[in-house]
C-alpha cells in the first residue's frame, strides 16, 4: 500500500488592502488549507475567496482560529482571564467559516489552532480542553489537527474526536517535542534543503529531529508549511517533489 501524507498550509491571512502570502500558488501544491477566521487575520471577503480558490483546486479546508489579535497576527499570548470567554471566541470563529464554507458548497473538514493559541494549548491541559469543547460545540465530526506530544491531542482523543498528528517543515523542535519559540534564533527554518531533510525524517523515517540532537518518534499524518514564511511556495514545491520521489503520495487526511 502506498504511503500517503497530507501537505497543509495556513492561509487566507490577507485582510482589507493587505496581502499576506501567495495563496493562489500554494493551492496548486498542497492538499489541505487552514483558513484564518478573521480574528488574527482574514476577513469575510478573503475567507470567501480562499474557500472558492481551494474548492477549484480540490483542496480540503479547515478552520484556523486564534486569539483576537489582528495587531499581533495571533502570535502574542493574549488569552484574558476567563477560559469560557475564549471558548466563545473559538466557537464564533469555527462557526463563521463553517457557515461560509457550507454556503459555498465546500464544507470544512477540521480545526487547527493558530499561533500563540496553538502553542499554549499544546502545553496547557485546561486551554486544550477549551479548544476541544469549542470544536464539539460546533461540529464533533471535525478532525482536530494537533502537534504530537501535545495536550490538545490528548484532550481531543479523550473527547472521542478524530485527531491528525501534524508536524512542521519550517520550524525546529525542542527536546520535549514542542516548537522552538519564535523569539529564539533558528526557530524558523529558512533553508529549503533543511526543510526537506526534516520533513523526510518525520514522514519517511518516523522521527522528529530536535535542537538537543535527540530523535522523538512520530507518526505524522500532515506536514505544514507556513504561508508567510519567506520562500514558502518554493519550500512546498520542494517538499512535494521529495515526497513523490520517495514514493509518498500527497493526499488530504479528510475529504470535504
Coordinates of N, CA and C in Angstrom, one line a residue:
X1 N 0.8 -1.2 0.0 CA 0.0 0.0 0.0 C 0.9 1.3 0.0
X2 N 0.5 2.2 -0.9 CA 1.3 3.4 -1.0 C 1.2 4.3 0.3
X3 N 2.3 4.7 0.8 CA 2.3 5.6 1.9 C 1.8 7.0 1.5
X4 N 0.9 7.6 2.2 CA 0.4 9.0 1.9 C 0.7 9.9 3.1
X5 N 0.7 11.2 2.8 CA 0.8 12.3 3.8 C 0.1 13.5 3.2
X6 N -0.5 14.2 4.1 CA -1.2 15.4 3.8 C -0.1 16.6 3.9
X7 N -0.2 17.5 2.9 CA 0.6 18.7 2.9 C -0.3 19.9 3.1
X8 N -0.2 20.6 4.2 CA -1.1 21.7 4.5 C -0.4 23.0 4.6
X9 N -1.2 24.1 4.6 CA -0.7 25.4 4.7 C -1.7 26.3 5.4
X10 N -1.2 27.2 6.2 CA -2.1 28.2 6.8 C -2.2 29.4 5.8
X11 N -3.5 29.8 5.5 CA -3.7 30.8 4.5 C -5.0 31.6 4.8
X12 N -5.3 32.4 3.8 CA -6.5 33.3 3.9 C -6.1 34.4 5.0
X13 N -4.9 34.7 5.1 CA -4.4 35.6 6.1 C -4.3 37.1 5.7
X14 N -4.7 37.4 4.4 CA -4.8 38.8 4.0 C -6.0 39.4 4.6
X15 N -6.1 40.7 4.6 CA -7.3 41.4 5.1 C -7.3 42.8 4.6
X16 N -8.6 43.2 4.2 CA -8.7 44.6 3.7 C -7.7 44.8 2.5
X17 N -6.9 45.8 2.6 CA -6.0 46.2 1.5 C -4.6 45.4 1.6
X18 N -4.5 44.6 2.6 CA -3.2 43.9 2.9 C -3.2 42.5 2.4
X19 N -2.1 42.1 1.7 CA -1.9 40.8 1.2 C -0.8 40.1 1.9
X20 N -1.1 38.9 2.3 CA -0.1 38.1 3.0 C 0.0 36.7 2.4
X21 N 1.2 36.3 1.9 CA 1.4 35.0 1.3 C 0.8 34.9 -0.1
X22 N 1.3 33.9 -0.9 CA 0.8 33.7 -2.2 C -0.1 32.5 -2.2
X23 N -1.3 32.7 -1.8 CA -2.3 31.6 -1.6 C -2.6 30.9 -2.9
X24 N -2.7 31.6 -4.0 CA -3.0 31.0 -5.3 C -2.0 30.0 -5.7
X25 N -0.7 30.4 -5.6 CA 0.4 29.4 -6.0 C 0.4 28.3 -5.0
X26 N 0.2 28.5 -3.7 CA 0.3 27.4 -2.7 C -0.8 26.4 -2.9
X27 N -2.0 26.9 -3.3 CA -3.1 26.0 -3.5 C -2.9 25.0 -4.7
X28 N -2.0 25.3 -5.6 CA -1.6 24.3 -6.6 C -0.7 23.2 -6.2
X29 N -0.2 23.3 -4.9 CA 0.8 22.4 -4.4 C 0.3 21.5 -3.3
X30 N -0.5 22.2 -2.4 CA -0.9 21.5 -1.1 C -2.2 20.7 -1.3
X31 N -2.5 19.9 -0.2 CA -3.8 19.1 -0.3 C -4.8 19.6 0.8
X32 N -4.3 20.4 1.7 CA -5.2 20.9 2.8 C -4.9 22.4 3.1
X33 N -5.9 23.2 3.3 CA -5.7 24.6 3.7 C -6.3 24.9 5.0
X34 N -5.6 25.6 5.9 CA -6.2 26.0 7.2 C -6.5 27.5 7.0
X35 N -7.8 27.9 7.0 CA -8.2 29.2 6.7 C -8.4 30.1 7.9
X36 N -7.8 31.3 7.9 CA -7.9 32.2 9.0 C -9.4 32.6 9.1
X37 N -9.9 32.8 10.3 CA -11.3 33.1 10.6 C -11.6 34.5 10.9
X38 N -10.7 35.5 10.7 CA -11.0 36.9 10.9 C -10.5 37.5 12.2
X39 N -10.0 36.7 13.2 CA -9.5 37.3 14.4 C -8.0 37.6 14.4
X40 N -7.2 36.8 13.9 CA -5.8 37.1 13.8 C -5.4 37.6 12.4
X41 N -6.3 37.3 11.5 CA -6.1 37.6 10.1 C -7.3 37.2 9.3
X42 N -7.4 37.7 8.1 CA -8.5 37.4 7.2 C -9.7 38.3 7.5
X43 N -10.7 38.2 6.6 CA -12.0 38.9 6.7 C -13.0 38.1 5.9
X44 N -14.3 38.5 5.9 CA -15.3 37.7 5.2 C -15.0 37.6 3.7
X45 N -14.5 38.6 3.1 CA -14.2 38.5 1.6 C -13.0 37.6 1.3
X46 N -12.0 37.8 2.1 CA -10.8 36.9 2.0 C -11.2 35.4 2.2
X47 N -12.0 35.2 3.3 CA -12.4 33.9 3.6 C -13.2 33.3 2.4
X48 N -14.1 34.0 1.9 CA -14.9 33.5 0.7 C -14.0 33.2 -0.4
X49 N -13.1 34.1 -0.8 CA -12.3 33.9 -2.0 C -11.3 32.7 -1.8
X50 N -10.8 32.6 -0.5 CA -9.9 31.5 -0.2 C -10.6 30.1 -0.4
X51 N -11.8 30.1 0.2 CA -12.6 28.8 0.1 C -12.9 28.5 -1.4
X52 N -13.3 29.5 -2.2 CA -13.6 29.2 -3.6 C -12.4 28.8 -4.3
X53 N -11.2 29.4 -4.0 CA -10.0 29.0 -4.7 C -9.6 27.6 -4.3
X54 N -9.8 27.2 -3.1 CA -9.5 25.9 -2.6 C -10.4 24.9 -3.3
X55 N -11.7 25.2 -3.4 CA -12.6 24.3 -4.0 C -12.3 24.1 -5.5
X56 N -11.8 25.1 -6.2 CA -11.5 25.0 -7.6 C -10.3 24.0 -7.7
X57 N -9.4 24.0 -6.7 CA -8.2 23.1 -6.8 C -8.5 21.8 -6.1
X58 N -9.6 21.6 -5.5 CA -9.9 20.3 -4.8 C -9.2 20.2 -3.6
X59 N -8.8 21.3 -3.0 CA -8.0 21.3 -1.7 C -9.0 21.3 -0.5
X60 N -8.8 20.4 0.4 CA -9.6 20.4 1.6 C -9.3 21.6 2.5
X61 N -10.4 22.0 3.2 CA -10.2 23.2 4.0 C -10.6 23.0 5.5
X62 N -10.1 23.9 6.4 CA -10.5 23.8 7.8 C -10.4 25.1 8.5
X63 N -10.9 25.2 9.7 CA -10.9 26.4 10.5 C -9.6 26.6 11.1
X64 N -9.1 27.8 11.1 CA -7.8 28.1 11.7 C -8.0 29.3 12.7
X65 N -8.6 29.0 13.9 CA -8.9 30.1 14.8 C -7.7 30.5 15.7
X66 N -7.8 31.7 16.2 CA -6.7 32.2 17.1 C -7.2 33.2 18.1
X67 N -6.3 33.8 18.8 CA -6.7 34.9 19.7 C -7.2 36.1 18.9
X68 N -8.0 36.9 19.5 CA -8.5 38.2 18.9 C -7.3 39.2 18.9
X69 N -6.4 39.0 17.9 CA -5.1 39.7 17.9 C -4.7 40.0 16.5
X70 N -5.4 40.9 15.8 CA -5.0 41.2 14.4 C -3.7 42.0 14.4
X71 N -3.5 42.8 15.4 CA -2.3 43.6 15.5 C -1.0 42.7 15.6
X72 N -1.2 41.7 16.4 CA 0.0 40.8 16.6 C 0.0 39.5 15.8
X73 N -0.9 39.4 14.8 CA -1.0 38.2 14.0 C -1.3 37.0 14.7
X74 N -1.9 37.1 15.9 CA -2.2 35.9 16.7 C -1.0 35.2 17.3
X75 N 0.1 35.9 17.3 CA 1.4 35.3 17.9 C 1.7 35.9 19.3
X76 N 0.8 36.6 19.9 CA 1.0 37.1 21.2 C 0.1 36.4 22.1
X77 N 0.5 36.2 23.4 CA -0.3 35.4 24.4 C -1.3 36.4 25.1
X78 N -2.5 36.5 24.5 CA -3.5 37.5 25.0 C -4.8 36.8 25.3
X79 N -4.7 35.7 26.0 CA -5.9 34.9 26.3 C -6.9 35.6 27.1
X80 N -6.5 36.4 28.1 CA -7.5 37.0 29.0 C -7.7 36.1 30.3
X81 N -8.6 36.5 31.1 CA -8.8 35.9 32.4 C -9.8 34.7 32.4
X82 N -10.8 34.7 31.5 CA -11.9 33.8 31.5 C -11.8 32.8 30.4
X83 N -11.5 31.5 30.7 CA -11.4 30.5 29.6 C -12.7 30.4 28.9
X84 N -13.9 30.6 29.5 CA -15.2 30.5 28.9 C -15.4 31.5 27.8
X85 N -14.7 32.7 28.0 CA -14.8 33.8 27.0 C -14.0 33.4 25.8
X86 N -12.8 32.8 26.0 CA -12.0 32.3 24.9 C -12.8 31.2 24.1
X87 N -13.4 30.3 24.9 CA -14.2 29.2 24.2 C -15.3 29.8 23.3
X88 N -15.9 30.9 23.7 CA -16.9 31.5 22.9 C -16.3 32.1 21.6
X89 N -15.1 32.7 21.8 CA -14.4 33.3 20.6 C -14.0 32.2 19.6
X90 N -13.6 31.0 20.1 CA -13.2 29.9 19.2 C -14.5 29.4 18.5
X91 N -15.5 29.2 19.3 CA -16.8 28.8 18.6 C -17.2 29.7 17.6
X92 N -17.2 31.0 17.8 CA -17.5 32.1 16.9 C -16.7 31.9 15.6
X93 N -15.4 31.7 15.7 CA -14.6 31.6 14.5 C -14.9 30.4 13.7
X94 N -15.0 29.2 14.4 CA -15.3 28.0 13.7 C -16.6 28.1 13.0
X95 N -17.6 28.6 13.7 CA -18.9 28.7 13.1 C -19.0 29.7 11.9
X96 N -18.1 30.7 12.0 CA -18.1 31.7 10.9 C -17.6 31.0 9.6
X97 N -16.5 30.3 9.6 CA -16.0 29.7 8.4 C -16.9 28.5 8.0
X98 N -17.4 27.8 9.0 CA -18.3 26.7 8.8 C -19.5 27.1 8.0
X99 N -20.1 28.2 8.4 CA -21.3 28.8 7.6 C -20.9 29.2 6.2
X100 N -19.8 30.0 6.1 CA -19.3 30.5 4.8 C -19.0 29.3 3.9
X101 N -18.4 28.3 4.4 CA -18.0 27.1 3.6 C -19.2 26.3 3.1
X102 N -20.2 26.2 4.0 CA -21.4 25.5 3.6 C -22.2 26.2 2.5
X103 N -22.2 27.6 2.7 CA -22.9 28.4 1.7 C -22.2 28.3 0.3
X104 N -20.9 28.0 0.3 CA -20.2 27.9 -0.9 C -20.0 26.5 -1.5
X105 N -20.6 25.6 -0.7 CA -20.6 24.2 -1.2 C -19.3 23.5 -1.0
X106 N -18.5 23.9 0.0 CA -17.2 23.2 0.2 C -16.9 23.2 1.7
X107 N -17.6 22.3 2.4 CA -17.6 22.3 3.9 C -16.2 22.1 4.5
X108 N -16.0 22.6 5.7 CA -14.7 22.4 6.4 C -14.6 21.0 6.9
X109 N -13.4 20.5 7.0 CA -13.1 19.1 7.5 C -12.5 19.1 8.8
X110 N -11.9 20.2 9.3 CA -11.1 20.1 10.5 C -10.9 21.5 11.2
X111 N -10.3 21.4 12.4 CA -9.9 22.6 13.1 C -8.4 22.5 13.5
X112 N -7.7 23.6 13.3 CA -6.3 23.7 13.7 C -6.1 25.0 14.3
X113 N -5.6 25.1 15.6 CA -5.4 26.3 16.3 C -4.1 27.0 15.7
X114 N -4.2 28.4 15.7 CA -3.1 29.2 15.1 C -2.2 29.8 16.2
X115 N -0.9 29.9 15.9 CA 0.0 30.8 16.6 C 0.1 30.5 18.1
X116 N 0.0 31.6 18.9 CA 0.1 31.5 20.3 C -1.0 30.6 20.9
X117 N -2.2 30.7 20.4 CA -3.2 29.8 20.9 C -2.8 28.3 20.8
X118 N -2.3 28.0 19.6 CA -1.9 26.6 19.4 C -0.7 26.2 20.3
X119 N 0.3 27.1 20.5 CA 1.4 26.8 21.3 C 1.0 26.6 22.8
X120 N 0.1 27.5 23.2 CA -0.3 27.4 24.6 C -1.2 26.2 24.9
X121 N -2.1 25.9 23.9 CA -2.9 24.7 24.1 C -2.1 23.4 24.0
X122 N -1.0 23.5 23.4 CA -0.1 22.3 23.3 C 0.4 21.9 24.7
X123 N 0.6 22.9 25.5 CA 1.2 22.7 26.8 C 0.3 22.8 28.0
X124 N -0.9 23.5 27.9 CA -1.8 23.7 29.0 C -3.1 22.9 28.8
X125 N -3.3 21.9 29.7 CA -4.4 21.0 29.5 C -5.7 21.7 29.7
X126 N -5.8 22.7 30.5 CA -7.1 23.5 30.6 C -7.4 24.2 29.3
X127 N -6.5 24.8 28.7 CA -6.7 25.5 27.5 C -7.0 24.5 26.3
X128 N -6.3 23.4 26.4 CA -6.5 22.4 25.4 C -8.0 21.9 25.4
X129 N -8.5 21.7 26.6 CA -9.9 21.3 26.8 C -10.9 22.4 26.3
X130 N -10.5 23.7 26.5 CA -11.3 24.8 26.0 C -11.5 24.7 24.4
X131 N -10.3 24.5 23.8 CA -10.3 24.4 22.3 C -11.2 23.2 21.8
X132 N -11.0 22.1 22.5 CA -11.7 20.9 22.1 C -13.2 21.0 22.3
X133 N -13.6 21.7 23.4 CA -15.0 21.9 23.7 C -15.7 22.8 22.6
X134 N -14.9 23.7 22.1 CA -15.4 24.6 21.1 C -15.7 23.8 19.8
X135 N -14.8 22.9 19.5 CA -15.0 22.0 18.3 C -16.2 21.2 18.5
X136 N -16.4 20.5 19.6 CA -17.5 19.7 19.9 C -18.8 20.5 19.8
X137 N -18.8 21.7 20.3 CA -20.0 22.6 20.3 C -20.5 22.9 18.9
X138 N -19.5 23.1 17.9 CA -19.9 23.4 16.6 C -20.1 22.2 15.7
X139 N -19.2 21.2 15.8 CA -19.4 20.0 15.0 C -18.4 18.9 15.4
X140 N -18.8 18.0 16.2 CA -17.9 16.9 16.7 C -17.4 16.0 15.7
X141 N -17.8 16.2 14.4 CA -17.3 15.3 13.3 C -16.0 16.0 12.7
X142 N -15.7 17.2 13.2 CA -14.5 17.8 12.6 C -13.2 17.1 13.2
X143 N -12.2 17.0 12.4 CA -10.9 16.4 12.8 C -10.2 17.5 13.5
X144 N -9.5 17.2 14.6 CA -8.6 18.1 15.2 C -7.1 17.9 14.8
X145 N -6.5 18.9 14.2 CA -5.1 18.8 13.8 C -4.3 19.3 15.0
X146 N -3.3 18.4 15.4 CA -2.6 18.7 16.7 C -1.2 18.3 16.6
X147 N -0.3 19.0 17.4 CA 1.1 18.6 17.5 C 1.2 17.3 18.2
X148 N 2.2 16.5 17.9 CA 2.5 15.3 18.7 C 2.9 15.7 20.1
X149 N 2.7 14.8 21.0 CA 3.1 15.1 22.4 C 2.4 16.3 23.1
X150 N 1.3 16.7 22.5 CA 0.6 17.9 22.9 C -0.6 17.6 23.8
X151 N -1.0 18.6 24.6 CA -2.2 18.4 25.5 C -3.4 18.5 24.7
X152 N -3.4 19.2 23.6 CA -4.6 19.3 22.8 C -4.9 18.0 22.0
X153 N -3.8 17.3 21.7 CA -4.0 15.9 21.1 C -4.6 15.0 22.1
X154 N -4.2 15.1 23.4 CA -4.7 14.2 24.4 C -6.2 14.6 24.7
X155 N -6.5 15.9 24.8 CA -7.8 16.3 25.1 C -8.8 15.9 24.0
X156 N -8.4 16.0 22.7 CA -9.2 15.6 21.6 C -9.5 14.1 21.6
X157 N -8.5 13.3 21.8 CA -8.6 11.9 21.9 C -9.5 11.5 23.0
X158 N -9.4 12.2 24.2 CA -10.2 11.9 25.4 C -11.7 12.2 25.0
X159 N -11.9 13.2 24.2 CA -13.3 13.6 23.9 C -13.9 12.7 22.7
X160 N -13.1 11.8 22.2 CA -13.5 10.9 21.2 C -13.5 11.5 19.8
X161 N -12.8 12.6 19.6 CA -12.7 13.2 18.3 C -11.5 12.6 17.5
X162 N -11.7 12.6 16.2 CA -10.6 12.2 15.3 C -9.5 13.2 15.3
X163 N -8.3 12.7 15.4 CA -7.1 13.5 15.5 C -6.1 13.2 14.4
X164 N -5.5 14.2 13.9 CA -4.4 14.0 12.9 C -3.1 14.7 13.5
X165 N -2.1 13.9 13.5 CA -0.8 14.4 14.0 C -0.1 15.3 13.0
X166 N 0.2 16.5 13.3 CA 0.8 17.5 12.4 C 2.2 17.8 12.8
X167 N 3.1 17.9 11.8 CA 4.5 18.3 12.0 C 4.8 19.5 11.1
X168 N 5.9 20.2 11.4 CA 6.2 21.4 10.6 C 7.5 21.2 9.9
X169 N 7.5 21.6 8.6 CA 8.7 21.5 7.8 C 9.6 22.7 8.0
X170 N 9.0 23.9 8.5 CA 9.8 25.1 8.5 C 10.0 25.6 10.0
X171 N 9.8 24.7 11.0 CA 10.0 25.1 12.4 C 10.9 24.0 13.0
X172 N 11.7 24.4 13.9 CA 12.5 23.5 14.7 C 11.8 23.1 16.0
X173 N 12.3 22.0 16.6 CA 11.6 21.4 17.8 C 12.6 21.3 19.0
X174 N 12.0 21.5 20.1 CA 12.8 21.4 21.4 C 12.8 19.9 21.7
X175 N 13.5 19.6 22.8 CA 13.7 18.2 23.2 C 12.4 17.5 23.7
X176 N 11.4 18.3 24.1 CA 10.2 17.8 24.6 C 9.1 17.7 23.5
X177 N 9.5 18.0 22.2 CA 8.6 17.9 21.1 C 7.8 19.1 20.8
X178 N 8.0 20.2 21.5 CA 7.3 21.4 21.3 C 8.1 22.3 20.2
X179 N 7.4 23.2 19.6 CA 8.0 24.1 18.6 C 8.9 25.0 19.4
X180 N 10.1 25.3 18.8 CA 11.0 26.3 19.4 C 10.4 27.6 19.3
X181 N 10.3 28.4 20.4 CA 9.7 29.7 20.4 C 10.3 30.6 19.3
X182 N 9.5 31.4 18.6 CA 9.9 32.2 17.6 C 10.9 33.3 18.1
X183 N 10.9 33.6 19.3 CA 11.9 34.5 19.9 C 13.3 34.0 19.9
X184 N 13.5 32.7 19.7 CA 14.8 32.1 19.7 C 15.4 32.0 18.3
X185 N 16.7 32.1 18.2 CA 17.4 32.0 17.0 C 17.2 30.6 16.4
X186 N 16.9 30.5 15.1 CA 16.8 29.2 14.5 C 15.4 28.6 14.6
X187 N 14.4 29.3 15.2 CA 13.1 28.7 15.4 C 12.4 28.5 14.0
X188 N 12.7 29.4 13.1 CA 12.1 29.2 11.7 C 13.2 28.8 10.8
X189 N 12.9 27.7 10.1 CA 13.9 27.1 9.1 C 13.6 27.8 7.8
X190 N 14.6 28.5 7.3 CA 14.5 29.3 6.0 C 15.2 28.6 4.9
X191 N 16.0 27.6 5.2 CA 16.7 26.9 4.1 C 15.9 25.8 3.6
X192 N 15.6 25.8 2.2 CA 14.8 24.8 1.6 C 15.3 23.3 1.9
X193 N 16.6 23.1 1.7 CA 17.1 21.8 1.8 C 16.9 21.3 3.3
X194 N 17.1 22.1 4.2 CA 17.0 21.7 5.6 C 15.5 21.4 5.9
X195 N 14.6 22.1 5.3 CA 13.1 21.8 5.5 C 12.8 20.5 4.9
X196 N 13.3 20.2 3.7 CA 13.1 18.9 3.1 C 13.6 17.8 3.9
X197 N 14.9 17.9 4.4 CA 15.5 16.9 5.2 C 14.7 16.6 6.4
X198 N 14.3 17.7 7.1 CA 13.5 17.5 8.3 C 12.1 16.8 8.0
X199 N 11.5 17.2 6.9 CA 10.2 16.6 6.6 C 10.3 15.1 6.3
X200 N 11.4 14.8 5.5 CA 11.6 13.4 5.2 C 11.9 12.5 6.5
X201 N 12.6 13.1 7.4 CA 12.9 12.4 8.6 C 11.6 12.1 9.4
X202 N 10.7 13.1 9.4 CA 9.5 12.9 10.2 C 8.5 12.0 9.5
X203 N 8.3 12.2 8.2 CA 7.3 11.4 7.4 C 7.8 10.1 7.0
X204 N 9.0 10.0 6.4 CA 9.5 8.7 5.9 C 10.2 7.9 7.0
X205 N 10.9 8.6 7.9 CA 11.7 7.8 8.9 C 11.1 7.7 10.2
X206 N 10.1 8.5 10.5 CA 9.3 8.4 11.7 C 9.9 9.0 12.9
X207 N 10.7 10.1 12.8 CA 11.2 10.8 14.0 C 11.3 12.3 13.8
X208 N 11.2 13.0 14.9 CA 11.4 14.4 14.9 C 12.8 14.7 15.3
X209 N 13.7 15.4 14.5 CA 15.0 15.8 14.9 C 14.8 17.1 15.8
X210 N 15.4 17.1 17.0 CA 15.3 18.2 17.9 C 16.5 19.0 18.0
X211 N 16.4 20.2 18.6 CA 17.6 21.1 18.7 C 18.6 20.6 19.7
X212 N 18.1 19.6 20.5 CA 19.0 19.0 21.5 C 19.8 17.8 20.9
X213 N 19.5 17.5 19.6 CA 20.2 16.4 18.9 C 19.6 15.1 19.1
X214 N 18.4 15.0 19.8 CA 17.7 13.8 20.0 C 16.7 13.5 18.9
X215 N 16.1 12.3 18.9 CA 15.1 12.0 17.9 C 13.9 11.5 18.6
X216 N 12.7 12.1 18.4 CA 11.5 11.7 19.0 C 10.6 11.0 18.0
X217 N 10.1 9.8 18.4 CA 9.2 9.0 17.5 C 8.0 9.8 17.1
X218 N 7.5 9.7 15.9 CA 6.3 10.4 15.5 C 5.7 9.7 14.3
X219 N 4.3 9.7 14.3 CA 3.6 9.2 13.1 C 2.8 10.4 12.5
X220 N 3.5 11.0 11.6 CA 3.0 12.2 11.0 C 1.9 12.0 10.0
X221 N 0.7 12.6 10.2 CA -0.4 12.5 9.2 C -0.4 13.7 8.3
X222 N 0.1 14.8 8.7 CA 0.1 16.0 7.9 C 1.3 16.8 8.2
X223 N 1.8 17.5 7.2 CA 3.0 18.4 7.4 C 2.7 19.7 6.9
X224 N 3.1 20.7 7.7 CA 2.7 22.1 7.4 C 3.9 23.0 6.9
X225 N 3.5 23.9 6.0 CA 4.4 25.0 5.6 C 3.6 26.3 5.9
X226 N 4.2 27.2 6.6 CA 3.6 28.5 6.9 C 3.6 29.3 5.6
X227 N 2.4 29.8 5.3 CA 2.3 30.6 4.1 C 3.1 31.9 4.1
X228 N 3.3 32.5 5.3 CA 4.0 33.8 5.5 C 5.5 33.6 5.7
X229 N 6.0 32.4 5.7 CA 7.5 32.1 5.8 C 8.1 32.5 4.4
X230 N 9.2 33.2 4.5 CA 9.9 33.6 3.2 C 10.2 32.3 2.4
X231 N 9.9 32.4 1.1 CA 10.1 31.2 0.2 C 9.2 30.1 0.4
X232 N 8.0 30.3 1.0 CA 7.1 29.2 1.4 C 6.7 28.4 0.2
X233 N 6.4 29.0 -0.9 CA 5.9 28.3 -2.1 C 7.0 27.4 -2.6
X234 N 8.2 27.9 -2.7 CA 9.3 27.1 -3.2 C 9.6 25.9 -2.3
X235 N 9.5 26.1 -1.0 CA 9.6 25.1 0.0 C 8.6 24.0 -0.2
X236 N 7.3 24.4 -0.4 CA 6.2 23.5 -0.6 C 6.5 22.6 -1.8
X237 N 6.9 23.3 -2.9 CA 7.2 22.6 -4.1 C 8.3 21.5 -3.9
X238 N 9.4 21.9 -3.2 CA 10.5 21.0 -2.9 C 10.0 19.8 -2.1
X239 N 9.1 20.1 -1.1 CA 8.6 19.0 -0.3 C 7.8 18.0 -1.1
X240 N 6.9 18.6 -1.9 CA 6.0 17.7 -2.8 C 6.9 16.8 -3.7
X241 N 7.9 17.4 -4.3 CA 8.7 16.6 -5.2 C 9.5 15.6 -4.5
X242 N 10.0 15.9 -3.3 CA 10.8 15.0 -2.5 C 9.9 13.8 -2.0
X243 N 8.7 14.1 -1.6 CA 7.8 13.0 -1.2 C 7.5 12.1 -2.3
X244 N 7.2 12.7 -3.5 CA 6.8 11.8 -4.6 C 8.0 11.0 -5.0
X245 N 9.2 11.6 -5.0 CA 10.4 10.8 -5.3 C 10.6 9.6 -4.4
X246 N 10.2 9.8 -3.2 CA 10.3 8.7 -2.2 C 9.2 7.7 -2.2
X247 N 8.2 7.9 -3.1 CA 7.1 7.1 -3.2 C 6.0 7.4 -2.2
X248 N 6.0 8.6 -1.7 CA 5.0 9.0 -0.8 C 4.0 9.9 -1.5
X249 N 2.7 9.5 -1.5 CA 1.7 10.3 -2.2 C 1.2 11.4 -1.3
X250 N 0.8 12.5 -2.0 CA 0.2 13.7 -1.3 C -1.3 13.6 -1.4
X251 N -2.0 13.6 -0.3 CA -3.4 13.5 -0.3 C -4.0 14.1 1.0
X252 N -5.2 14.7 1.0 CA -5.8 15.2 2.2 C -6.1 14.1 3.2
X253 N -6.0 14.4 4.5 CA -6.3 13.4 5.5 C -7.9 13.3 5.6
X254 N -8.6 14.3 5.1 CA -10.1 14.3 5.2 C -10.6 14.9 3.9
X255 N -11.7 14.4 3.4 CA -12.3 14.9 2.2 C -13.5 15.9 2.6
X256 N -13.6 17.0 1.9 CA -14.7 17.9 2.1 C -16.0 17.3 1.6

